[in-house]
CSV table of C-alpha atoms in Angstrom, one decimal:
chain,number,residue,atom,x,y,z
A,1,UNK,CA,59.7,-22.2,147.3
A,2,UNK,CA,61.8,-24.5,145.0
A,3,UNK,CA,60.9,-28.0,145.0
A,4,UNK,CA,63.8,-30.5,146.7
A,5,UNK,CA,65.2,-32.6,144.2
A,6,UNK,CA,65.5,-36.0,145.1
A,7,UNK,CA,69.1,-36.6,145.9
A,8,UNK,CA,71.2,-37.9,143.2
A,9,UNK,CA,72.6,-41.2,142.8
A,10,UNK,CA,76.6,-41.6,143.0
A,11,UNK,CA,77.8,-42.8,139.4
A,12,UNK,CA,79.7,-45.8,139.6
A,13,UNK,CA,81.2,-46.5,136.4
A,14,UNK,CA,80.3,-49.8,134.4
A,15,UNK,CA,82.7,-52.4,134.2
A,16,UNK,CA,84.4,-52.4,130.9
A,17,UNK,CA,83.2,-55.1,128.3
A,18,UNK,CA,85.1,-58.0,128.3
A,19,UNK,CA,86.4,-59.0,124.9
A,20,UNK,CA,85.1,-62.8,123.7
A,21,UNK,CA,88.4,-65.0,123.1
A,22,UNK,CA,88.7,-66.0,119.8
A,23,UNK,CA,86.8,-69.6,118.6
A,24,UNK,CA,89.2,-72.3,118.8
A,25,UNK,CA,90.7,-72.9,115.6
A,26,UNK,CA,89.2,-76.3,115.1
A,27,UNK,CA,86.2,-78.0,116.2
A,28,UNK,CA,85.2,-80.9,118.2
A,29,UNK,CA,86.0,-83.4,114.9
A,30,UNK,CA,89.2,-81.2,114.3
A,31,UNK,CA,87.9,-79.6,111.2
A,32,UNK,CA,89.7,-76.2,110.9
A,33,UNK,CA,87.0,-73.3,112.0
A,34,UNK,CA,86.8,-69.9,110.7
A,35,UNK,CA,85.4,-66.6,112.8
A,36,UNK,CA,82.8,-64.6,111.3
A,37,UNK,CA,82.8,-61.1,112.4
A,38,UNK,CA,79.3,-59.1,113.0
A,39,UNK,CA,78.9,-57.9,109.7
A,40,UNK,CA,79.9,-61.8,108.2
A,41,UNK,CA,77.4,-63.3,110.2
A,42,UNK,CA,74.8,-60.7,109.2
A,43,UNK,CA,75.4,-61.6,105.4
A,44,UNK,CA,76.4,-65.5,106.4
A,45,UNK,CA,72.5,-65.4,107.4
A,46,UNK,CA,71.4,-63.9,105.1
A,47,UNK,CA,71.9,-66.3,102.8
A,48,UNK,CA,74.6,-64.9,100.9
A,49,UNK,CA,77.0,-67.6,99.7
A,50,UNK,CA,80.3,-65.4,99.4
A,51,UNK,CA,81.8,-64.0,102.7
A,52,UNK,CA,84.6,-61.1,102.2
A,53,UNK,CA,88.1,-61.4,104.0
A,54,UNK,CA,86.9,-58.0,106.0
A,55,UNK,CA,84.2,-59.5,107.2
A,56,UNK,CA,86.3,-62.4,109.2
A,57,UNK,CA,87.2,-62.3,113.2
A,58,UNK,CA,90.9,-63.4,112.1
A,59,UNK,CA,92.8,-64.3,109.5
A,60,UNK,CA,93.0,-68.2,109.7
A,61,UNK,CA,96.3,-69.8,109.1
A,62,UNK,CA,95.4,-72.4,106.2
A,63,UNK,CA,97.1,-72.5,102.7
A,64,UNK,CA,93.7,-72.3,101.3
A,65,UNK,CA,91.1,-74.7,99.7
A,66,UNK,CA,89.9,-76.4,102.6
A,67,UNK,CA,86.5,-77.2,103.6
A,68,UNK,CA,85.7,-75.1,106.7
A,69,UNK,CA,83.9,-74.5,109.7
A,70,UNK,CA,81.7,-71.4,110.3
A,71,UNK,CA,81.0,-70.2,113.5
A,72,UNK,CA,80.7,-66.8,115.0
A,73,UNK,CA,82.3,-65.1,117.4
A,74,UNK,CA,81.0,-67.2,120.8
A,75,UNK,CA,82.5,-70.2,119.0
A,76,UNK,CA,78.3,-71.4,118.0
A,77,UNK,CA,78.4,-72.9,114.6
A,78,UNK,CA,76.6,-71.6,111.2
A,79,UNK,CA,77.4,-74.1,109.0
A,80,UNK,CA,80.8,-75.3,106.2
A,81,UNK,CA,82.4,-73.6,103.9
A,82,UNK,CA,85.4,-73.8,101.3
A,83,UNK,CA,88.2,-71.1,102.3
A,84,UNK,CA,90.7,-69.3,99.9
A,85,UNK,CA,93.7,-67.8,101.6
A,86,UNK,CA,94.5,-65.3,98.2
A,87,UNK,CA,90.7,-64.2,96.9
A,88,UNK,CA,88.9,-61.0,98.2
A,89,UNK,CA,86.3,-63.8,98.7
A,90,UNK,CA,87.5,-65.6,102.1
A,91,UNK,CA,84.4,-68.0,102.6
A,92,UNK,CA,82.0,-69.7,99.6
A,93,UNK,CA,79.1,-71.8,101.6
A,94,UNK,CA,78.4,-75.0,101.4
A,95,UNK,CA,75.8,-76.2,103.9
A,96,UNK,CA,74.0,-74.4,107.1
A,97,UNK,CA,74.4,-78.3,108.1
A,98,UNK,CA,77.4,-80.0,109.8
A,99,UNK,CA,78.2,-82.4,107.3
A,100,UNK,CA,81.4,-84.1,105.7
A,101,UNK,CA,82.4,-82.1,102.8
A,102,UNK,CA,83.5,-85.9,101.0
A,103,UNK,CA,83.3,-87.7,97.6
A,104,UNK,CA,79.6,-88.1,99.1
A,105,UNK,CA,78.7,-85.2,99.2
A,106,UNK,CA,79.9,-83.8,95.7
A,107,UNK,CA,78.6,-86.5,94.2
A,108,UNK,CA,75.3,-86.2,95.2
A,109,UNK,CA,75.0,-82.6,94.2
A,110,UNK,CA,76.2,-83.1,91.1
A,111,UNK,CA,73.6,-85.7,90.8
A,112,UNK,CA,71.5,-82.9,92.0
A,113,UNK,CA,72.8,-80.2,89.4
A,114,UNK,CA,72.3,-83.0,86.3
A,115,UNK,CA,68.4,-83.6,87.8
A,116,UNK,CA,67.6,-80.3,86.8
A,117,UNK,CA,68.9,-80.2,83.3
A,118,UNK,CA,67.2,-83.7,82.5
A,119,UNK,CA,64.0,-82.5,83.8
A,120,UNK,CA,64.4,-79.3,81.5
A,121,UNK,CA,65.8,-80.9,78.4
A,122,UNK,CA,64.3,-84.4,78.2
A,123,UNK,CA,66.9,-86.8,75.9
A,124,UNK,CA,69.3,-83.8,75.0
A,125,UNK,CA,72.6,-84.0,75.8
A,126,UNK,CA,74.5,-80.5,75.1
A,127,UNK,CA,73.7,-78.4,78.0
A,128,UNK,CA,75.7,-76.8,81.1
A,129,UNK,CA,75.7,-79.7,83.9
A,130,UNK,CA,76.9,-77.5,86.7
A,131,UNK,CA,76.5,-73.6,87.2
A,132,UNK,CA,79.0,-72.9,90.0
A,133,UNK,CA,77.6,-71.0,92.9
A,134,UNK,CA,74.0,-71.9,91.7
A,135,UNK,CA,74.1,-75.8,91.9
A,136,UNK,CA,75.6,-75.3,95.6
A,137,UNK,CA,79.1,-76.6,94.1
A,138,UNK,CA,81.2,-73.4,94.5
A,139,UNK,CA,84.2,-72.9,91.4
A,140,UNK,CA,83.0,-75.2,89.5
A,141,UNK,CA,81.6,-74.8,85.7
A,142,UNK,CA,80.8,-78.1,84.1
A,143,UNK,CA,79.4,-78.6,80.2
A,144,UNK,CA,78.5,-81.2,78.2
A,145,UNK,CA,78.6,-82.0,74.4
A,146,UNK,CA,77.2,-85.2,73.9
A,147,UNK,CA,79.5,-87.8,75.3
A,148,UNK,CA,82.4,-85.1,75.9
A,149,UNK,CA,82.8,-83.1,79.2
A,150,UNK,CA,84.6,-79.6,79.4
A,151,UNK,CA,85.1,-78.7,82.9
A,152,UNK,CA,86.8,-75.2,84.5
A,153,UNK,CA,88.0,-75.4,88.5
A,154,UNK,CA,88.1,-71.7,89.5
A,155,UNK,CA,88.9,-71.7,93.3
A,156,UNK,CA,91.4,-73.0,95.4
A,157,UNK,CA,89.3,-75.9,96.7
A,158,UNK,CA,87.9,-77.3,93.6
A,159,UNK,CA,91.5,-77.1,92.4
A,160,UNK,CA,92.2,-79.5,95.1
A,161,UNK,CA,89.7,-81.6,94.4
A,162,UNK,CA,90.3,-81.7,90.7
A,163,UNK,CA,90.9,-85.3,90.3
A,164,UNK,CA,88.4,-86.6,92.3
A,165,UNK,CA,85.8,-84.5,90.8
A,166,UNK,CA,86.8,-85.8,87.7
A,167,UNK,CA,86.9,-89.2,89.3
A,168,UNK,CA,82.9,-88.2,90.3
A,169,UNK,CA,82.0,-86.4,86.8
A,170,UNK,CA,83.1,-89.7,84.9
A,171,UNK,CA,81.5,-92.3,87.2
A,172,UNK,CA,78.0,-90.4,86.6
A,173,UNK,CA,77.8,-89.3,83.1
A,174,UNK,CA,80.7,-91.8,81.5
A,175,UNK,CA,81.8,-89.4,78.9
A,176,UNK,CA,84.5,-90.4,76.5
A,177,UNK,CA,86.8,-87.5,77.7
A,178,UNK,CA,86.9,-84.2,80.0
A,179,UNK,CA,88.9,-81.6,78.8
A,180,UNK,CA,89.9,-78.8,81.2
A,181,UNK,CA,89.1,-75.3,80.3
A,182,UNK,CA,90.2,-73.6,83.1
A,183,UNK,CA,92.5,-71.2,81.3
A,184,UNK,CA,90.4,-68.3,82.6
A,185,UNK,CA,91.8,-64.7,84.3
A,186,UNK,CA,89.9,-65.8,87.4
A,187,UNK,CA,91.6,-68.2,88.3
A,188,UNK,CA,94.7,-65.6,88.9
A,189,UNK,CA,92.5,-64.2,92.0
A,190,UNK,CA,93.3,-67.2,93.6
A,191,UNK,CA,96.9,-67.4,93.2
A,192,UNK,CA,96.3,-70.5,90.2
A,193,UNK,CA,97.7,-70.4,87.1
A,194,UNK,CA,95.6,-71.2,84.0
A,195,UNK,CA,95.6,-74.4,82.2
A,196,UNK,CA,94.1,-76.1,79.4
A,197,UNK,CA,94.4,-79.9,79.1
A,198,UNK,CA,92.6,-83.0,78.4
A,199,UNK,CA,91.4,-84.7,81.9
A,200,UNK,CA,90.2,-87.8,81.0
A,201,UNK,CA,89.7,-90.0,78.0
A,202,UNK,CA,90.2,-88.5,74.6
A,203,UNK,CA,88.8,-84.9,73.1
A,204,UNK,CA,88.2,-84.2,69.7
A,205,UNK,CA,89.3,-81.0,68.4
A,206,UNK,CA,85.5,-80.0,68.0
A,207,UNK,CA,82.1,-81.6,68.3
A,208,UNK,CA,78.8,-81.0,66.6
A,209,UNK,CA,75.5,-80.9,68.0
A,210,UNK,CA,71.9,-79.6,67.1
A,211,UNK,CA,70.2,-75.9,68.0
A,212,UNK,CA,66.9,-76.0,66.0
A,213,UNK,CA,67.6,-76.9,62.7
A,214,UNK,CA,70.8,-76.2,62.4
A,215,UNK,CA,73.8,-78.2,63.0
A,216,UNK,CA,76.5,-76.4,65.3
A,217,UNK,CA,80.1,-76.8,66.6
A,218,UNK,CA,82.1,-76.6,69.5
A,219,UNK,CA,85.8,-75.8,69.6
A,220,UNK,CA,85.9,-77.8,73.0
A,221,UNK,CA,90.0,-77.4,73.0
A,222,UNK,CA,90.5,-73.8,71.9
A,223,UNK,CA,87.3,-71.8,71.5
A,224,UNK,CA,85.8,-69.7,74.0
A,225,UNK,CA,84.5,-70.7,77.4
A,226,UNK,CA,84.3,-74.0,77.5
A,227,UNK,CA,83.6,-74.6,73.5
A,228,UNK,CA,80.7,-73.1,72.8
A,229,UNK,CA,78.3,-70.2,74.3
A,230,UNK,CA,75.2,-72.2,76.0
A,231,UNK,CA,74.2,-69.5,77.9
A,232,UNK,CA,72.8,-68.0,74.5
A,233,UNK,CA,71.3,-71.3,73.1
A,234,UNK,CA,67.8,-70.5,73.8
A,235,UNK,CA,67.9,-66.8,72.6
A,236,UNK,CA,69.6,-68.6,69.2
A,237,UNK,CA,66.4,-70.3,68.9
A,238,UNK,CA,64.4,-67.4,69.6
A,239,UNK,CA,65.9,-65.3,66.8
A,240,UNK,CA,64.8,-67.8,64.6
A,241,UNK,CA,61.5,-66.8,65.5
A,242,UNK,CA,61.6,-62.8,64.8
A,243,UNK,CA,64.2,-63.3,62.1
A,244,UNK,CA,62.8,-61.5,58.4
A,245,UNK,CA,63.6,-60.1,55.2
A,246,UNK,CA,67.6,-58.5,55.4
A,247,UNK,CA,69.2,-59.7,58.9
A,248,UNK,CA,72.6,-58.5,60.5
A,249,UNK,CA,74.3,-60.4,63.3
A,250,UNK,CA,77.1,-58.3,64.4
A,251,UNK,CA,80.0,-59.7,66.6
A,252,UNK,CA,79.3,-63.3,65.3
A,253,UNK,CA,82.3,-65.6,66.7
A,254,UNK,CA,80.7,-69.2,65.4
A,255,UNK,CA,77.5,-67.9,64.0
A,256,UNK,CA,75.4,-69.1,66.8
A,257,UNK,CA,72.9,-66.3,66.1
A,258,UNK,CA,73.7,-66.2,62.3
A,259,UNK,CA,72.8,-69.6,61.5
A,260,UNK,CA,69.6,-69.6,62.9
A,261,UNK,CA,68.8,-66.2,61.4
A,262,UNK,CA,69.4,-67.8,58.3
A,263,UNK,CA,66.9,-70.3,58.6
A,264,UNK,CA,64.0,-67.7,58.2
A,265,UNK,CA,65.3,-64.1,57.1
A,266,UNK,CA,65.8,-63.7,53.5
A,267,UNK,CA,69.7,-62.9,54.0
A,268,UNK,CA,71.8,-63.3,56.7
A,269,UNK,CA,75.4,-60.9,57.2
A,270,UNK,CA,77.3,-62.1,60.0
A,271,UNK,CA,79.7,-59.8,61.3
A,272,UNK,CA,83.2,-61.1,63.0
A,273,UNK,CA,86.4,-59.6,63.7
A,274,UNK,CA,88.0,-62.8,64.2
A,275,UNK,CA,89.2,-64.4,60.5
A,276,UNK,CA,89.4,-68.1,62.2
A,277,UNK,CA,85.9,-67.5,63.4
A,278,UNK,CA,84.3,-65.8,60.7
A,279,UNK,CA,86.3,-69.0,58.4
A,280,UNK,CA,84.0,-71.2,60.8
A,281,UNK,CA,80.9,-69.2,60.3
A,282,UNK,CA,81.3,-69.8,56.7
A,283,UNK,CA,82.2,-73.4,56.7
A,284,UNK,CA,78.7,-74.1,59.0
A,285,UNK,CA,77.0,-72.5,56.9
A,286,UNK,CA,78.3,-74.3,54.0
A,287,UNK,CA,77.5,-77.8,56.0
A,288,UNK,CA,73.9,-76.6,56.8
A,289,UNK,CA,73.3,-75.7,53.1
A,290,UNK,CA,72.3,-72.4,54.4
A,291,UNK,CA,73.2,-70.2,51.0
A,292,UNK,CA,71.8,-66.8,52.1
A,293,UNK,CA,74.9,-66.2,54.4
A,294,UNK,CA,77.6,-63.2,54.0
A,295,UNK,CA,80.6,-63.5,56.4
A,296,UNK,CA,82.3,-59.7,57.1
A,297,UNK,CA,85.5,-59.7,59.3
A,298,UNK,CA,85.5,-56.5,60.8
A,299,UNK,CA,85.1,-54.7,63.5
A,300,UNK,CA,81.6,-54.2,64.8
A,301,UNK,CA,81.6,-50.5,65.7
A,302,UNK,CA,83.2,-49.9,62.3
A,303,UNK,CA,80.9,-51.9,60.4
A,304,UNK,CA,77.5,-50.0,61.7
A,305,UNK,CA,78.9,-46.6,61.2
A,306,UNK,CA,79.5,-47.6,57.7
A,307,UNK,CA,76.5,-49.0,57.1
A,308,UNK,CA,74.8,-45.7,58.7
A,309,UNK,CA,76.7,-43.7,56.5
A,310,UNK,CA,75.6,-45.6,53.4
A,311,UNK,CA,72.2,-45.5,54.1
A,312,UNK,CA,71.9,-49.6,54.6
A,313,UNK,CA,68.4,-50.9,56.0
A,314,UNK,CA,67.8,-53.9,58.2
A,315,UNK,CA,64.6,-55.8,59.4
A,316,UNK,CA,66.0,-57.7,62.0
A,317,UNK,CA,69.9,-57.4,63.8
A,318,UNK,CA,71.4,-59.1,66.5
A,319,UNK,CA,74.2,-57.6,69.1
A,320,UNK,CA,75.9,-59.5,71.1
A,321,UNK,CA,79.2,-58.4,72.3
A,322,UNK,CA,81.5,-59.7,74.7
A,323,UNK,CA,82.1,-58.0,78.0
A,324,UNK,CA,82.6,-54.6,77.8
A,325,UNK,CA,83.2,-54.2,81.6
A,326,UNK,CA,85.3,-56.5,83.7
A,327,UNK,CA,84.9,-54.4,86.6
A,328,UNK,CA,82.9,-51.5,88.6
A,329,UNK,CA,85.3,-48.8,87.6
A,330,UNK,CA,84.2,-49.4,83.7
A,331,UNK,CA,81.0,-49.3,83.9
A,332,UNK,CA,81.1,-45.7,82.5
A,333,UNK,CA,82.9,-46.5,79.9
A,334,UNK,CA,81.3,-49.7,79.0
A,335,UNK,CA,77.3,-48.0,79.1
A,336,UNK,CA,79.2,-45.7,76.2
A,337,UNK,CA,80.1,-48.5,74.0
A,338,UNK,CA,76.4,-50.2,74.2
A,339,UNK,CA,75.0,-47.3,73.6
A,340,UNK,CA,77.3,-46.7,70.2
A,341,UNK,CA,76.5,-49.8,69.0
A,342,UNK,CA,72.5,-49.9,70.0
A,343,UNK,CA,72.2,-46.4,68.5
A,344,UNK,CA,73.6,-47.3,65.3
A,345,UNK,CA,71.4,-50.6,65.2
A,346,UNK,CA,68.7,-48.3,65.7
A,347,UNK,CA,69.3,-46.1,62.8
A,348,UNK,CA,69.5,-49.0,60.6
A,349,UNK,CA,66.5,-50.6,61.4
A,350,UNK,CA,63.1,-50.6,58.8
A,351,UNK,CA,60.0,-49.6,60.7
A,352,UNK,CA,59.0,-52.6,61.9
A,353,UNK,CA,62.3,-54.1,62.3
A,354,UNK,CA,63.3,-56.3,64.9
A,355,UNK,CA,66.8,-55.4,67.1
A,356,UNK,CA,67.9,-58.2,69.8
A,357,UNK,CA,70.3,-56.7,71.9
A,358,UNK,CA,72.2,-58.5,75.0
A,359,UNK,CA,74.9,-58.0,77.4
A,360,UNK,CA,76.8,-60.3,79.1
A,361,UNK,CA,78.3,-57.7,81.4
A,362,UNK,CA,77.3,-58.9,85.1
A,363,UNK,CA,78.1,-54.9,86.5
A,364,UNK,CA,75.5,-53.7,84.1
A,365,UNK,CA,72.5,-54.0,85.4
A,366,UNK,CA,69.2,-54.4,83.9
A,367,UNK,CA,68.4,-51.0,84.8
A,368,UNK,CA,70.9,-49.6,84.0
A,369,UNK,CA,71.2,-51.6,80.3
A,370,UNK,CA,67.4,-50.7,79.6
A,371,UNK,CA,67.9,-47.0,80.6
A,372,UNK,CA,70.9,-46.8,78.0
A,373,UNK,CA,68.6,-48.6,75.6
A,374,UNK,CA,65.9,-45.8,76.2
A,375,UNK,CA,68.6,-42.9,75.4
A,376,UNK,CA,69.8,-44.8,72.3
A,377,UNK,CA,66.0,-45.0,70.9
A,378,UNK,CA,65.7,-41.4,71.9
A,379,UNK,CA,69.2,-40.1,70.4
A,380,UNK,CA,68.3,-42.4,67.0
A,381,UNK,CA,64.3,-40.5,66.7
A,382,UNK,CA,62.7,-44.1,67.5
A,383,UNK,CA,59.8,-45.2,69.4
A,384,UNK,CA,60.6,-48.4,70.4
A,385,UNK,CA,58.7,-51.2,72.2
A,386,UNK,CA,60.3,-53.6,74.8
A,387,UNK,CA,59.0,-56.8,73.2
A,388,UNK,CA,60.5,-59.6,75.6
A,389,UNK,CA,63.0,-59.0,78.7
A,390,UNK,CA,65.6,-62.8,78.9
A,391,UNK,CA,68.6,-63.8,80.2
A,392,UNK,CA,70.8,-67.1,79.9
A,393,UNK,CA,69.3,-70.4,79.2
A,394,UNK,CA,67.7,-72.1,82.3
A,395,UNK,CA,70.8,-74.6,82.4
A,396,UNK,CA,72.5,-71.5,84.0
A,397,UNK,CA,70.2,-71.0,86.6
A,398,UNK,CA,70.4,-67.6,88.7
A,399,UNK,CA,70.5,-68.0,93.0
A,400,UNK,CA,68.8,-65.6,94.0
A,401,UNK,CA,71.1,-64.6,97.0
A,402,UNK,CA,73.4,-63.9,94.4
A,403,UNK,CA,72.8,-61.7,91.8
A,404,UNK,CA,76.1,-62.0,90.4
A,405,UNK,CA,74.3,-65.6,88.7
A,406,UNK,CA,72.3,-63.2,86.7
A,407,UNK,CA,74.8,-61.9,84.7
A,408,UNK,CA,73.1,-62.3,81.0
A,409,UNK,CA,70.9,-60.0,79.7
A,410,UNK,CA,69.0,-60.3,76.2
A,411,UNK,CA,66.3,-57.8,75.0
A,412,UNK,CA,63.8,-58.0,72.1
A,413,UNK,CA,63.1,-54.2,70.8
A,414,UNK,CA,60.6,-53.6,67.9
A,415,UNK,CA,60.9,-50.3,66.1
A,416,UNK,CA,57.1,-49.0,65.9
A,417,UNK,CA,57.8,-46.1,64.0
């Protein structure tokens, strides 16, 4: 016989879930509140400072640039935030604490932000005061030269706070003048138009200041960045140290790695497509009584196919491009162009010879960077050793929630064979 079966149970059908109502739109001190979905909180506590549109319960109804609260979906708070109705990038943290995002506040992480720098680089004053993201003051890029101040405001909410950070960047380090550099395509993300103007005070046309023992200038009013590339003022000095016999420095702008090449190599030929710039190398040069300096303008790629071609050997070169990737989608395209240019350096090296290669392209990884360096040694017939692996000088200091911090990348190959 069969066995009975107990008797089954008659399904009742669960209830159906009842949807959360949306978290008020302001909190208890009527600070506007913003709703994190799952997949924001997830990230939000996680530690990541940048939370995407998609990853919000609503879209809030702010212009954009105000300091936030974060809660989740019951309504329980995570902590403040600045908002930006236009970028891809909704939410940039600020605190897991419910503070007053005031003059207070900023000031004291600037404070914060300058700590670090005079802790690194006791009675020096030409470094980058404030990284962004990674001194916890989100959109805003501070450097200084001495008693000047160049200053970009990238977001929405440091735009609206631009005179009173100024206010805050003058009572604390009392420069002569600010000038704005925030004439950057970035800004565009956030519906802001560029601009370049003097904040505060009065800006020179350029300033000088030391690397080593050479004498260097800014163009704080129409050079690059915010004047001057800091990010590379440590591997400047560096090459210094490796520099020998015939050098090439090869997309040059001011000479930053030129000049100190040519304090130890036996001739220095900076190449720079730019006439101003390459003008600028030469005239530094000139002040700094370096003699052993040949200024090119040309193009890079150009130049080291030529000099392949002619048979030309160096002992030590130096490339340092500008981006070649502003975006995922040309990554391909910019891996190609490294390549090129690290293959030809390759071929012109002496045994022995010393190639410092970097990339300031933050969707490039270092994997992926070092792999292409590893097909370049292989396509040129070099064994080649990985001598030192850097990025940007510690005043740009990487967070490590976010990688995007880490965008430099600056490798010191030695050909063995």
């Amino acid at each position: 016989m069969r066995p009975r079966l107990p008797p089954r149970k008659p399904h009742r059908p669960r209830p159906p879930t009842r949807a959360l109502p949306p978290p008020p739109a302001t909190g208890p001190d009527g600070v506007a509140q913003v709703g994190l979905g799952p997949r924001g909180v997830e990230r939000w506590k996680a530690g990541h400072p940048w939370i995407y549109r998609a990853d919000l319960l609503a879209e809030p109804t702010l212009p954009g640039g105000e300091a936030v609260r974060v809660v989740d979906a019951r309504g329980w708070f995570l902590g403040k935030a600045f908002y930006s109705s236009r970028s891809k990038i909704a939410l940039r943290w600020l605190s897991f604490e419910d503070v007053a995002i005031d003059a207070g506040f900023l000031a004291a992480r600037i404070a914060q932000a300058d700590a670090l720098r005079r802790t690194l680089f006791p009675g020096e004053t030409t470094y980058r005061v404030v990284h962004g993201e990674a001194d916890l003051l989100p959109g805003l890029v501070v450097d200084r030269y001495g008693d000047q101040l160049s200053a970009q405001f990238l977001v929405q909410a440091s735009e609206a706070r631009r005179e009173l950070l100024a206010d805050l960047l003058v009572a604390h380090f009392h420069p002569r003048g600010i000038m704005e550099r925030s004439d950057v395509g970035v800004r565009t993300l956030e519906g802001l138009e560029p601009r370049k103007e003097v904040l505060f005070g009065e800006v020179p046309e350029r300033v000088e200041f030391d690397e080593g023992l050479v004498r260097v200038t800014a163009d704080l009013r129409g050079g690059q960045k915010t004047g001057a590339f800091l990010d590379q003022r440590e591997n400047h000095l560096l090459a210094a140290q490796y520099a020998k016999g015939q050098a090439l420095d090869c997309f040059s702008y001011l000479g930053g790695f030129a000049l100190q090449l040519a304090t130890r190599a036996q001739q220095v030929t900076a190449v720079e497509i730019s006439e101003p710039a390459s003008a600028a190398i030469a005239e530094s040069a000139r002040r700094n009584r370096l003699e052993n300096v040949e200024v090119v303008t040309a193009n890079a790629f150009d130049f080291l196919r030529d000099a392949v071609d002619e048979g030309r050997r160096f002992d030590t070169i130096v490339l340092d491009p500008p981006s070649f990737a502003k975006n995922k989608g040309a990554v391909e395209a910019a891996l190609r162009g490294y390549k090129e240019i690290n293959l030809r350096a390759l071929q012109l090296l002496a045994p022995g010879g010393v190639l410092m290669s970097a990339s300031c392209t933050y969707h490039v990884d270092e994997e992926a960077f070092e792999a292409m360096l590893a097909s370049a040694a292989a396509d040129a017939r070099r064994r080649v050793q990985i001598v030192e692996r850097r990025g940007a000088a510690r005043d740009h200091p990487v967070l490590t929630a976010l990688r995007e911090t880490r965008y430099l990348k600056f490798y010191v190959l030695r050909v063995v064979d």
